Coordinates of C-alpha atoms (C1' of nucleotides) in Angstrom, one line a residue:
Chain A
X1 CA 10.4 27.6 -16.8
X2 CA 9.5 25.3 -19.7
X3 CA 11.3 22.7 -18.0
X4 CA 8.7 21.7 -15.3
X5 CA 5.6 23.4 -15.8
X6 CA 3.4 20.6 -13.8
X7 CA 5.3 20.9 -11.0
X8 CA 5.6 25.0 -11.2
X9 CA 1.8 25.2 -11.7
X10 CA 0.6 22.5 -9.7
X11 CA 2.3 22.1 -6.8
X12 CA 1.5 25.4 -5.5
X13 CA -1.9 24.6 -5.6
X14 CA -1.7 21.9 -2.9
X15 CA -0.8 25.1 -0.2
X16 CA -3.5 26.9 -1.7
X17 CA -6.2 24.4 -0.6
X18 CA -5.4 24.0 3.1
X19 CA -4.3 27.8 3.6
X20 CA -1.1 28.3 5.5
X21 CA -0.7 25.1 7.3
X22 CA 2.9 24.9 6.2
X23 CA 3.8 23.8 9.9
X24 CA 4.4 20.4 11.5
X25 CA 2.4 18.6 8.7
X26 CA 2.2 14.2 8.9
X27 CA 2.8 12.1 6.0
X28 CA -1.0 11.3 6.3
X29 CA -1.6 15.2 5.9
X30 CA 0.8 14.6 2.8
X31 CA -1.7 11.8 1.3
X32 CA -4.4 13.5 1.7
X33 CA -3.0 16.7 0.3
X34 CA -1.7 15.1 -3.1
X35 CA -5.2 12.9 -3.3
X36 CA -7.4 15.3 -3.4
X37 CA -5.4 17.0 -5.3
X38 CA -5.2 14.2 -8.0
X39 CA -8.8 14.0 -8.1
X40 CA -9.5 17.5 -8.2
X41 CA -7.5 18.0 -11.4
X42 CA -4.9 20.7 -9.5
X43 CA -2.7 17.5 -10.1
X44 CA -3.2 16.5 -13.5
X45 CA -1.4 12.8 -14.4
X46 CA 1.7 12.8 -15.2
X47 CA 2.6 16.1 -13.1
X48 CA 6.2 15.6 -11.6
X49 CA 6.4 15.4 -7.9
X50 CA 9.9 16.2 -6.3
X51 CA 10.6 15.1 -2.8
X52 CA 12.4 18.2 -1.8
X53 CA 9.9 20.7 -3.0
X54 CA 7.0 19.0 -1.2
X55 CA 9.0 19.1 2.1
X56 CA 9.7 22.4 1.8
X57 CA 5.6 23.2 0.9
X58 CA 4.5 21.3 3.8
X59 CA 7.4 22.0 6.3
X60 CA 8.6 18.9 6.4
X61 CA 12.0 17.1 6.1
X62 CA 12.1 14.4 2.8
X63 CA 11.5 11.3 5.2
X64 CA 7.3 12.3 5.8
X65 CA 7.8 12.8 1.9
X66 CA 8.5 10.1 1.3
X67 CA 6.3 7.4 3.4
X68 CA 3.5 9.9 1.9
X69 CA 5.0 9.3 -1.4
X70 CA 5.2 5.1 -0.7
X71 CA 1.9 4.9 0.1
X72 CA 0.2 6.7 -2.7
X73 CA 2.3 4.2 -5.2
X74 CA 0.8 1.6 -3.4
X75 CA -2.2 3.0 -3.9
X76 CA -1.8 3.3 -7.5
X77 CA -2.1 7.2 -7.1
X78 CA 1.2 8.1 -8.4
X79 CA 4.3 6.2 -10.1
X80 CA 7.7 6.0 -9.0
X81 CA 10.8 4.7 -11.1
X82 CA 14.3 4.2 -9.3
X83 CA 16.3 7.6 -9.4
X84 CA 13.2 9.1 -11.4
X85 CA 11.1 11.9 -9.7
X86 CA 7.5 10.6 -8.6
X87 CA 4.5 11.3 -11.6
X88 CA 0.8 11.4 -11.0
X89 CA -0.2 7.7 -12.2
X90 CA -1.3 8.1 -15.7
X91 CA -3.9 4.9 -16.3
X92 CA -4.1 3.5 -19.8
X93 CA -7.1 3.2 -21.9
X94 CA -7.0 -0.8 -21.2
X95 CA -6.4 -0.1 -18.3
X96 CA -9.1 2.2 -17.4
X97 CA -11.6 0.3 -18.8
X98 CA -10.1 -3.4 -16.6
X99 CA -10.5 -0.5 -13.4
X100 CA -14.3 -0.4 -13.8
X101 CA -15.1 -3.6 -14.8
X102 CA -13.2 -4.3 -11.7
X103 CA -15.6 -2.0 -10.0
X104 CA -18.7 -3.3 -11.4
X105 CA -17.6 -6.7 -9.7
X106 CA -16.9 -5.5 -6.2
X107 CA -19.6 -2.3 -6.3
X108 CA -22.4 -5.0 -7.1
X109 CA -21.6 -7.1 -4.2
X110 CA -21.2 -4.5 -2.0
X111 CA -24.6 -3.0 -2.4
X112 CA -25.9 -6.0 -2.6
X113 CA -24.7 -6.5 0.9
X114 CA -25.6 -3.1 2.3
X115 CA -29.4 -3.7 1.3
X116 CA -31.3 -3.7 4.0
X117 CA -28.3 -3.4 6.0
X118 CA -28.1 0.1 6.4
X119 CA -29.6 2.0 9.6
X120 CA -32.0 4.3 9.2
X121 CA -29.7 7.4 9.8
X122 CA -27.1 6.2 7.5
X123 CA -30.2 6.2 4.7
X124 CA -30.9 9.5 5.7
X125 CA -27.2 10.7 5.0
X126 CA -27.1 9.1 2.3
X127 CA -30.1 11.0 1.1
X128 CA -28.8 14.0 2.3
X129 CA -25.4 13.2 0.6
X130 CA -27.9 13.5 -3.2
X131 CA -29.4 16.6 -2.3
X132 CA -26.1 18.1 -1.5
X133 CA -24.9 16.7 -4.7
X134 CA -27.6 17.9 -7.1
X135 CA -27.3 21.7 -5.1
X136 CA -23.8 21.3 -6.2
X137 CA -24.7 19.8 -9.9
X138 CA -27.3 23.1 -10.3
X139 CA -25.1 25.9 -9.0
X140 CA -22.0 25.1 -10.9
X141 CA -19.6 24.2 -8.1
X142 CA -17.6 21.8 -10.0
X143 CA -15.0 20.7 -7.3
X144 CA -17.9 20.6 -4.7
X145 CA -20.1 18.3 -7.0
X146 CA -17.0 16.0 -7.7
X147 CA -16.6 15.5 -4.2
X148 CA -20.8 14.8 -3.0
X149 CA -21.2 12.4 -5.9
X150 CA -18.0 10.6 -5.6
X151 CA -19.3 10.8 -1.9
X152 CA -22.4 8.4 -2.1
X153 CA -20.0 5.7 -4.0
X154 CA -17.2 5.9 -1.0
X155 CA -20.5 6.5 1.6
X156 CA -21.6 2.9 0.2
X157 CA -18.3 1.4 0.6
X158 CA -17.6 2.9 4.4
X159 CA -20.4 1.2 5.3
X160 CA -20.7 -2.0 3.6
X161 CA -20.8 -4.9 6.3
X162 CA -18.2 -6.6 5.0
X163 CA -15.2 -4.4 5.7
X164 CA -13.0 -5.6 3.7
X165 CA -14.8 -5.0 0.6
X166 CA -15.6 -1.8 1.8
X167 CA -11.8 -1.0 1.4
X168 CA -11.3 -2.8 -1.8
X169 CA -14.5 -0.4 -3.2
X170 CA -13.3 2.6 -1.7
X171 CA -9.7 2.3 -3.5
X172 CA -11.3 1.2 -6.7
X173 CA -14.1 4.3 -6.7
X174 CA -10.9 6.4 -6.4
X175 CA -9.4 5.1 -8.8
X176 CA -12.3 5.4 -11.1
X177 CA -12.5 8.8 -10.1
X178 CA -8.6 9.7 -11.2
X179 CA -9.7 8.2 -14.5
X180 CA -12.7 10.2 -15.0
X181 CA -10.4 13.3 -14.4
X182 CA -8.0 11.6 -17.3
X183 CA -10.6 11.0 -19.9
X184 CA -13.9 13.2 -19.3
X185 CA -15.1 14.9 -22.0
X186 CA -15.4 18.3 -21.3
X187 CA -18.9 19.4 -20.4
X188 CA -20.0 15.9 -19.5
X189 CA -21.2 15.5 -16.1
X190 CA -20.1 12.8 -14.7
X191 CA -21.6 10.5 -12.2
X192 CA -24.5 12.6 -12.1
X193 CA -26.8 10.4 -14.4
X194 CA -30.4 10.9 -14.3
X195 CA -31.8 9.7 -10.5
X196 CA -29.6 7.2 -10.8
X197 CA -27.8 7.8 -7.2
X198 CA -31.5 8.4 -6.1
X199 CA -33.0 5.0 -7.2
X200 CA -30.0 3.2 -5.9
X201 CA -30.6 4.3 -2.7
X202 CA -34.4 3.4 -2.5
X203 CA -33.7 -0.1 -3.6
X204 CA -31.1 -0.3 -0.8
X205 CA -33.8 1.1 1.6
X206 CA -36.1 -1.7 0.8
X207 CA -33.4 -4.3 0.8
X208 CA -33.5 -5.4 -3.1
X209 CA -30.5 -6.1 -3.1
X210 CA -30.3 -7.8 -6.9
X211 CA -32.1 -4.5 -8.2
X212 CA -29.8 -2.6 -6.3
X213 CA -26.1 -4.5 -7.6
X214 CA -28.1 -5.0 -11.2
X215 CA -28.7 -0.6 -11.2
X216 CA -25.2 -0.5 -10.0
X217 CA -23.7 -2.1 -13.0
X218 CA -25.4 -0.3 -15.4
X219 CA -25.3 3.1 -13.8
X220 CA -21.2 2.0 -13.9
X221 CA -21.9 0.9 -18.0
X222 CA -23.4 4.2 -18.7
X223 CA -20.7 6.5 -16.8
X224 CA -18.1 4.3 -18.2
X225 CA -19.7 5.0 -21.8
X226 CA -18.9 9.1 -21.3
X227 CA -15.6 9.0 -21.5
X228 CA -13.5 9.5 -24.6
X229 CA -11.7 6.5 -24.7
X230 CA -10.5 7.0 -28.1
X231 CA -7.8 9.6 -27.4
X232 CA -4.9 7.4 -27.1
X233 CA -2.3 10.1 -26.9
X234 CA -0.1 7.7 -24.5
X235 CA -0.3 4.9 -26.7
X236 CA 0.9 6.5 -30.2
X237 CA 2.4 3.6 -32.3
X238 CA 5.6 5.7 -33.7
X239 CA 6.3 3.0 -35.7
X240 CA 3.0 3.2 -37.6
X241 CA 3.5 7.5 -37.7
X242 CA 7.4 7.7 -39.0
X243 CA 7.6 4.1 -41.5
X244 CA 7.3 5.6 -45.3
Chain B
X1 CA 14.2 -13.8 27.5
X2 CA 10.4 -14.2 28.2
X3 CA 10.3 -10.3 27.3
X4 CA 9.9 -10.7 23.3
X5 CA 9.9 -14.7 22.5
X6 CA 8.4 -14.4 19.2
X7 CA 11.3 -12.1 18.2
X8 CA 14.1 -13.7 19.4
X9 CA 12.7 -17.1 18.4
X10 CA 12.0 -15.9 14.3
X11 CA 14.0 -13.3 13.3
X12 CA 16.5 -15.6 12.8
X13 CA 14.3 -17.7 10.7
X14 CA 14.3 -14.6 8.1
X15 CA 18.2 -15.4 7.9
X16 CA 18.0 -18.9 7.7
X17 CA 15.8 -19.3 4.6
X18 CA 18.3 -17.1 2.4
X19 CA 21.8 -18.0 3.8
X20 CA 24.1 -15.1 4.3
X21 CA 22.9 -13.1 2.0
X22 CA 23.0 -10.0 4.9
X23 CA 24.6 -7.9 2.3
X24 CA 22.9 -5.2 0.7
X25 CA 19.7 -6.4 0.6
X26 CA 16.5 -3.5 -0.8
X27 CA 13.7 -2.6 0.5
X28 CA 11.9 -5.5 -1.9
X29 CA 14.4 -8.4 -0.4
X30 CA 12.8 -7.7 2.9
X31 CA 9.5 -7.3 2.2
X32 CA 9.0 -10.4 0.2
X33 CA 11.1 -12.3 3.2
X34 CA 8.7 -10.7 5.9
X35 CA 5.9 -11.4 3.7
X36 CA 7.4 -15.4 3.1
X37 CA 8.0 -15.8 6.7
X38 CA 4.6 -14.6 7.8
X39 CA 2.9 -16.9 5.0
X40 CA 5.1 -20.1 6.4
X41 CA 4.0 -19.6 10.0
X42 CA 7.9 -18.8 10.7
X43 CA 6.5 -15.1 11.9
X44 CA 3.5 -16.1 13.7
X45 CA 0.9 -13.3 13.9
X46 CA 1.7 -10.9 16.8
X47 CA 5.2 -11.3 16.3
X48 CA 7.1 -7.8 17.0
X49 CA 9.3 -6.5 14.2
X50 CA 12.0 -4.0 15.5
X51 CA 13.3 -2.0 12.9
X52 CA 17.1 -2.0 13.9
X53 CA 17.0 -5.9 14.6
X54 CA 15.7 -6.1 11.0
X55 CA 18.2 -3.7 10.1
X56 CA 21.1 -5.6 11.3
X57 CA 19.7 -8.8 10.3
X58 CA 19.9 -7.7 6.4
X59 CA 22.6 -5.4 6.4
X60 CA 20.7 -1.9 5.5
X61 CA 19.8 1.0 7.5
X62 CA 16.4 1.5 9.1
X63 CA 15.7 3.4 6.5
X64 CA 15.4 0.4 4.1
X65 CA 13.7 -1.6 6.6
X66 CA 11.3 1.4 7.5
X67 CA 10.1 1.6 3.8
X68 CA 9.8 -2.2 3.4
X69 CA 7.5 -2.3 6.9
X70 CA 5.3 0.5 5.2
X71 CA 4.4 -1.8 2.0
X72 CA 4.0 -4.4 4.3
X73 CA 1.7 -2.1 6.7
X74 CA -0.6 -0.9 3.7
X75 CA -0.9 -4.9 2.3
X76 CA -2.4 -5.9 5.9
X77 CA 0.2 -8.1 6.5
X78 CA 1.4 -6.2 9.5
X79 CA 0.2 -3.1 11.8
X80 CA 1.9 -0.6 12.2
X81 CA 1.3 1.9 15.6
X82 CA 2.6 4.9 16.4
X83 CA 5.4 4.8 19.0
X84 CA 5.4 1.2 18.8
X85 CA 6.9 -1.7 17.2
X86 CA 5.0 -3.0 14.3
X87 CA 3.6 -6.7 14.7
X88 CA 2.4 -9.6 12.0
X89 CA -1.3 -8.6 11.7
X90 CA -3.7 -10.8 13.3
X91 CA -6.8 -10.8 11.5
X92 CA -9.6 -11.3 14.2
X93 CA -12.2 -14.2 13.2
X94 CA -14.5 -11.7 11.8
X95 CA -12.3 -10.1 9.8
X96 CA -11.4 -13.6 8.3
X97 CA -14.6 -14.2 7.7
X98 CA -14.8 -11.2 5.3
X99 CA -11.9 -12.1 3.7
X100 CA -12.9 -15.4 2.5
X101 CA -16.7 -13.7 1.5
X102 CA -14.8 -11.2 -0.3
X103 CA -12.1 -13.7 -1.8
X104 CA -15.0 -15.8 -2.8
X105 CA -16.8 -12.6 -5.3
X106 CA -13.4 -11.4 -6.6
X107 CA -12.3 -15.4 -7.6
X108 CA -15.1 -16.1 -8.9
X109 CA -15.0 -13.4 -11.3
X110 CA -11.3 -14.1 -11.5
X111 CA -11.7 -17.4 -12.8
X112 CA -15.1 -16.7 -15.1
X113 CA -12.9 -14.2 -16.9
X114 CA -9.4 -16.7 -17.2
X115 CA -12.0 -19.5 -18.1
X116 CA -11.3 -20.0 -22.1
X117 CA -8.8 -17.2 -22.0
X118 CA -5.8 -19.0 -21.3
X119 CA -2.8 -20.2 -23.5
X120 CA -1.9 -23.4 -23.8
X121 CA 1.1 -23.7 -22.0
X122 CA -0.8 -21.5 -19.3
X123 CA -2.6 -24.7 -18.6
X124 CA 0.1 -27.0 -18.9
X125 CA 1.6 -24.5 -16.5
X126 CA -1.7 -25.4 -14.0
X127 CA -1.3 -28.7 -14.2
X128 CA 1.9 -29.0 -13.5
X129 CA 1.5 -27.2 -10.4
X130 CA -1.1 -29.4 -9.3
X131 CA 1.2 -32.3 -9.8
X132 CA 3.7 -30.8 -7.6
X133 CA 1.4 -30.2 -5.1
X134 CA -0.3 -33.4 -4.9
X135 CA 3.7 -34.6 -5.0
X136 CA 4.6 -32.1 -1.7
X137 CA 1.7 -33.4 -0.2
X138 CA 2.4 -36.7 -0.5
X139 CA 5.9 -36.6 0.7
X140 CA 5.1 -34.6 3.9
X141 CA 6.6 -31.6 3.0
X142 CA 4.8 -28.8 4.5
X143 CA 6.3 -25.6 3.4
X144 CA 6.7 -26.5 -0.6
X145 CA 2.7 -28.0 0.0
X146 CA 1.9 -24.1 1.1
X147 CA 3.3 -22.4 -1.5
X148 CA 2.1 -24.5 -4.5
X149 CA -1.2 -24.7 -3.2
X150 CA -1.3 -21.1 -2.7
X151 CA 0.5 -20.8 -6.3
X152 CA -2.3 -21.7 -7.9
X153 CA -4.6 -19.5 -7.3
X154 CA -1.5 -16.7 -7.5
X155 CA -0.8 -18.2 -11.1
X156 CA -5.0 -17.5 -11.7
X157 CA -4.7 -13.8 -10.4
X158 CA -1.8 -13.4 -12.2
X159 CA -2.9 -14.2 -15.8
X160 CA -6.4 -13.2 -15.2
X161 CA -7.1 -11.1 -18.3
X162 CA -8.3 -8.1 -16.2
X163 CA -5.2 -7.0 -14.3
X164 CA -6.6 -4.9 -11.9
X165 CA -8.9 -7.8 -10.6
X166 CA -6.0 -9.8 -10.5
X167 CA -3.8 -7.5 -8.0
X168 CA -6.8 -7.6 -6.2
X169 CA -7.1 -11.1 -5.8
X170 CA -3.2 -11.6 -5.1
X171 CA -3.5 -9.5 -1.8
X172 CA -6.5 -11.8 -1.2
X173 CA -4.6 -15.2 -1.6
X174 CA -2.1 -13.5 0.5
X175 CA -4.2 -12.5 3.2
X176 CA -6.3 -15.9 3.0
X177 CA -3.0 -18.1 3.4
X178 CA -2.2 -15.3 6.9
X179 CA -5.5 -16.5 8.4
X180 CA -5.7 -19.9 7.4
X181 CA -2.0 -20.5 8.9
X182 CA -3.5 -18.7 12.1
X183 CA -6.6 -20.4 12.6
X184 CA -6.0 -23.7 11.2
X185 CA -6.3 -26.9 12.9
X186 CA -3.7 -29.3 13.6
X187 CA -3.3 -32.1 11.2
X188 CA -6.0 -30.3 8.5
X189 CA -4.3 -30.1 4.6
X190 CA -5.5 -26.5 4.1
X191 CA -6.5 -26.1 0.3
X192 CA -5.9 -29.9 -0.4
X193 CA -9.4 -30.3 -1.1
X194 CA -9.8 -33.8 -2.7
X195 CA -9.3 -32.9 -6.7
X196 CA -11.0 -29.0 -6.3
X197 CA -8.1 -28.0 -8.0
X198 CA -7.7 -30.3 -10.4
X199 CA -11.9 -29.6 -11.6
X200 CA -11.4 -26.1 -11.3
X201 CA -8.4 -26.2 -13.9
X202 CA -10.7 -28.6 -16.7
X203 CA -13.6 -26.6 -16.7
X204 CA -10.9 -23.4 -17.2
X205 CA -9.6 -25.0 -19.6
X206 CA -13.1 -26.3 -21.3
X207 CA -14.4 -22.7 -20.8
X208 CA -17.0 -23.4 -18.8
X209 CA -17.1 -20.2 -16.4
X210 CA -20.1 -20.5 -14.4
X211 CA -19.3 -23.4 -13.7
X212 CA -15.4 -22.9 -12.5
X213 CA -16.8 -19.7 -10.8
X214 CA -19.1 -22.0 -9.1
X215 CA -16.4 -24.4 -8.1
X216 CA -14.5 -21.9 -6.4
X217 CA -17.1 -20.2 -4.2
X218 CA -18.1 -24.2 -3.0
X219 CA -14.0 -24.6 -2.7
X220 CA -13.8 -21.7 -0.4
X221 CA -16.7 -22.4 1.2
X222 CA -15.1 -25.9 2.0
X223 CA -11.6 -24.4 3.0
X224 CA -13.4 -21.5 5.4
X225 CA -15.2 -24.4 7.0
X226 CA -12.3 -26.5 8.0
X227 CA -10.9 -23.2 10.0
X228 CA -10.9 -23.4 13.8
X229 CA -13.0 -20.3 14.0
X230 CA -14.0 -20.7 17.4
X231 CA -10.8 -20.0 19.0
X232 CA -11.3 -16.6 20.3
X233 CA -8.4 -15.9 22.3
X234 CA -7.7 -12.2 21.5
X235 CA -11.9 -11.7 22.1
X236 CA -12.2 -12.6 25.4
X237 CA -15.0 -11.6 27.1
X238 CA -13.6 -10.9 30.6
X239 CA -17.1 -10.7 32.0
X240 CA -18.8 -12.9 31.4
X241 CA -15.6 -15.1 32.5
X242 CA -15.0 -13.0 35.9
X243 CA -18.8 -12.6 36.9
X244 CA -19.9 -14.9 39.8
Chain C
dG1 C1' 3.9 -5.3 52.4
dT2 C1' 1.9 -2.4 49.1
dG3 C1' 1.3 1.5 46.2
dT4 C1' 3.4 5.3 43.8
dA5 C1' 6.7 8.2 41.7
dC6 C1' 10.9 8.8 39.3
dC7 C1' 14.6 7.3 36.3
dC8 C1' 16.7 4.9 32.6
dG9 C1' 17.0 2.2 28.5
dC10 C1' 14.9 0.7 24.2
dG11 C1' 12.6 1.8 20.1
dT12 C1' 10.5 4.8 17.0
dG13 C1' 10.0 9.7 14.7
dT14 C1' 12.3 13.1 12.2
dA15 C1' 15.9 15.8 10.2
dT16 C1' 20.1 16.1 7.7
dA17 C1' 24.4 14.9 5.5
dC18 C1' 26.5 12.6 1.8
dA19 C1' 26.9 9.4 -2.3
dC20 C1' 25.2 8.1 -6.7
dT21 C1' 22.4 8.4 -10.8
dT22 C1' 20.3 11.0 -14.4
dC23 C1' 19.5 14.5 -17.5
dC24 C1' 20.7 18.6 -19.9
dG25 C1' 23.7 21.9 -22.2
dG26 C1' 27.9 23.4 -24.3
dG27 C1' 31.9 22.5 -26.5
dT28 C1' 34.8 19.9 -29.5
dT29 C1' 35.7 17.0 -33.3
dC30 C1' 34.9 14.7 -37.6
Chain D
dG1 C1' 26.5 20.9 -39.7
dA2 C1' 25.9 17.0 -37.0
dA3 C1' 27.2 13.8 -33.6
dC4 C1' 29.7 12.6 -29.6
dC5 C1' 31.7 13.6 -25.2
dC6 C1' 32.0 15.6 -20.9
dG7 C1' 30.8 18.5 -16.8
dG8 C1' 27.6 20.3 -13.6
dA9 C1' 23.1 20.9 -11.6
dA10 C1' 19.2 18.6 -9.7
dG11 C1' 17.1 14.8 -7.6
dT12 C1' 16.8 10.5 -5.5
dG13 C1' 19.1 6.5 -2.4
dT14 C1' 21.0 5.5 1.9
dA15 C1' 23.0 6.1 6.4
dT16 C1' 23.3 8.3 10.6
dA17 C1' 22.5 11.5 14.4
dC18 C1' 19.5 13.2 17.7
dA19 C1' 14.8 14.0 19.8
dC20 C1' 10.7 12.1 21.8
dG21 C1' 7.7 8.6 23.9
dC22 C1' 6.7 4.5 26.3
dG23 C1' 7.5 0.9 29.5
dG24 C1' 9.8 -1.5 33.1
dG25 C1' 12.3 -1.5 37.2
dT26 C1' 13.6 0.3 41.5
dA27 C1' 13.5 3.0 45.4
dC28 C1' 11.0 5.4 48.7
dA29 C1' 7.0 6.5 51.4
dC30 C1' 3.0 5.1 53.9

DNA sequence: GTGTACCCGCGTGTATACACTTCCGGGTTC
DNA sequence: GAACCCGGAAGTGTATACACGCGGGTACAC
């Protein structure tokens, strides 16, 4: 049992999520499934995802597997190696940190572009979207609070003018978010910094848009700033460890 | 033979370019020949793509062909609909518009963060490209003109330091070069800007971010502008057309 | 002549069978 | 005792068979 204890342990938490919906499930059931999964931790990277196990969770033959599986590599949710059984994508340190500068780029512009922009209800949802989050934050519901304050970031990106940035922001906060799940430090509480989500949203409301991408980047500094980069497990120079 | 022109008129294109090679070609031969045809104006956007022509055509099963299509579907180069036969995307002029704003923030960040970073022989690399451009151009030859115009700004997103910006700028080049071959004007040298390129490469090399970063939002600005963005054939408004 | 309903063919959606590759474990040999 | 070799189990890679859905064409009715 030793063999494969992400997949033992994990997997079986993707059915325990959606109930008993093991019938007639689509490969964009699939995506969804594994994603949230991935973010939510039940998934931790590197867990080992066989084709034939999911198909036989969801109900499904290996072919919806597999499109599922295709388009989570090219999201750069999960790995696959020829012949080599699909892994939760496991981002380097480098690599984590190129992801949010990447964001701070694209996030700026995209509030930048949604100031002023936004309709009145979608203000109002948003500020819905930071009460729910900070009920969340203050009654200890860890997967719920993950989900509100990753919310306003993909809320942001769903209705940025310019669609196509949208979709480029919405992959990247993703992203961000696997990474958080990779590196937090345990206790931290991510993405919930101050009245930062708050401010953002009231320099959108009054279309300063500058304030708004400027507060953006540093809101992106700061959460960036909590993680423990320094554990470099993945990275051990063996060389350095085993030379006399 | 009206019934599917495109079709029967370029799928044997996809042949042509690579000689016989219908034997055992993966799921990357395919897409990268989809994606080559598409780019080259061989596939013109709303051309069908049947998987068992495509099949035949490079020796696999649909299988093969199914999983290249999906790649293709999730890098907007094609659309995929249920039921149907999946089609070269065709980007209305709004959405092309997007594009180049949003190709227009990720390059300039691109080439802020290449400006001063590059090797040596990454430069010597740029210029040479720029030589064989100006060389294609000069002899008439459109294809090779494409593809080192558009090489240039892949060689950018491919050494910019920050990867992840640079994947995202790839798709964008990509997806740039799809609209410009659909919406450009007879007789225009798309990207052949007068000596953009060759400017944009000294003050890389020189360091001088801003002002590269600068150059490139003008240099798309330029290249958006010589688009034929009028012509709204798939947005016709039969109203106002059929009113009396 | 026109409108409608049915039928058939083409193409995709899904499942499954089989081949190949990889990894692990035990046995043998030096 | 350690290293190498070999065999089997597990998993992916690919092809193929069959089911389903859509669209066009024809025949029939009005």
């Amino acid at each position: 049992m030793a063999s494969r204890p992400a997949t033992e342990a994990a997997l079986p938490n993707l059915e325990k999520r959606s109930g008993k919906q093991r019938r007639k499930a689509n490969d964009q059931t699939i995506y969804e499934s594994i994603y949230d999964a991935v973010l939510t931790q039940r998934l931790p990277p590197g867990s080992k995802l066989p084709e034939v196990a999911l198909g036989e969770l969801f109900g499904v033959s290996r072919s919806i597997v597999r499109k599922a599986l295709t388009r989570l590599a090219a999201d750069h949710v999960i790995e696959q190696r020829p012949n080599q059984m699909a892994t939760v994508a496991k981002p380097s340190v480098e690599e984590t940190q190129q992801i949010f500068e990447a964001r701070k780029t694209i996030e700026a512009e995209v509030v930048r572009l949604c100031a002023g922009a936004l309709s009145k209800g979608d203000l109002q949802s948003l500020r819905q979207l930071i009460k729910e989050e900070k009920a969340a934050h203050e009654s200890g519901q860890h997967q719920e609070r993950v989900h509100r304050s990753m919310g306003l970031h993909l809320f942001l990106a769903d209705h940025c003018p310019n669609r196509v940035l949208g979709k480029i922001q919405r992959e990247l906060v993703l992203r961000t978010s696997i990474v958080i799940a990779l590196y937090k430090v345990a206790g931290v509480q991510a993405c919930f910094l101050g009245d930062d989500h708050s401010r953002l949203v009231e320099f959108i409301a009054k279309g300063k848009g500058d304030q708004a991408a400027a507060l953006v980047r540093e809101h992106l500094d700061t959460l960036a700033d909590l993680l423990d980069l320094k554990d470099q497990q993945s990275t051990i120079d063996l060389a350095s460890i085993l030379r006399p």
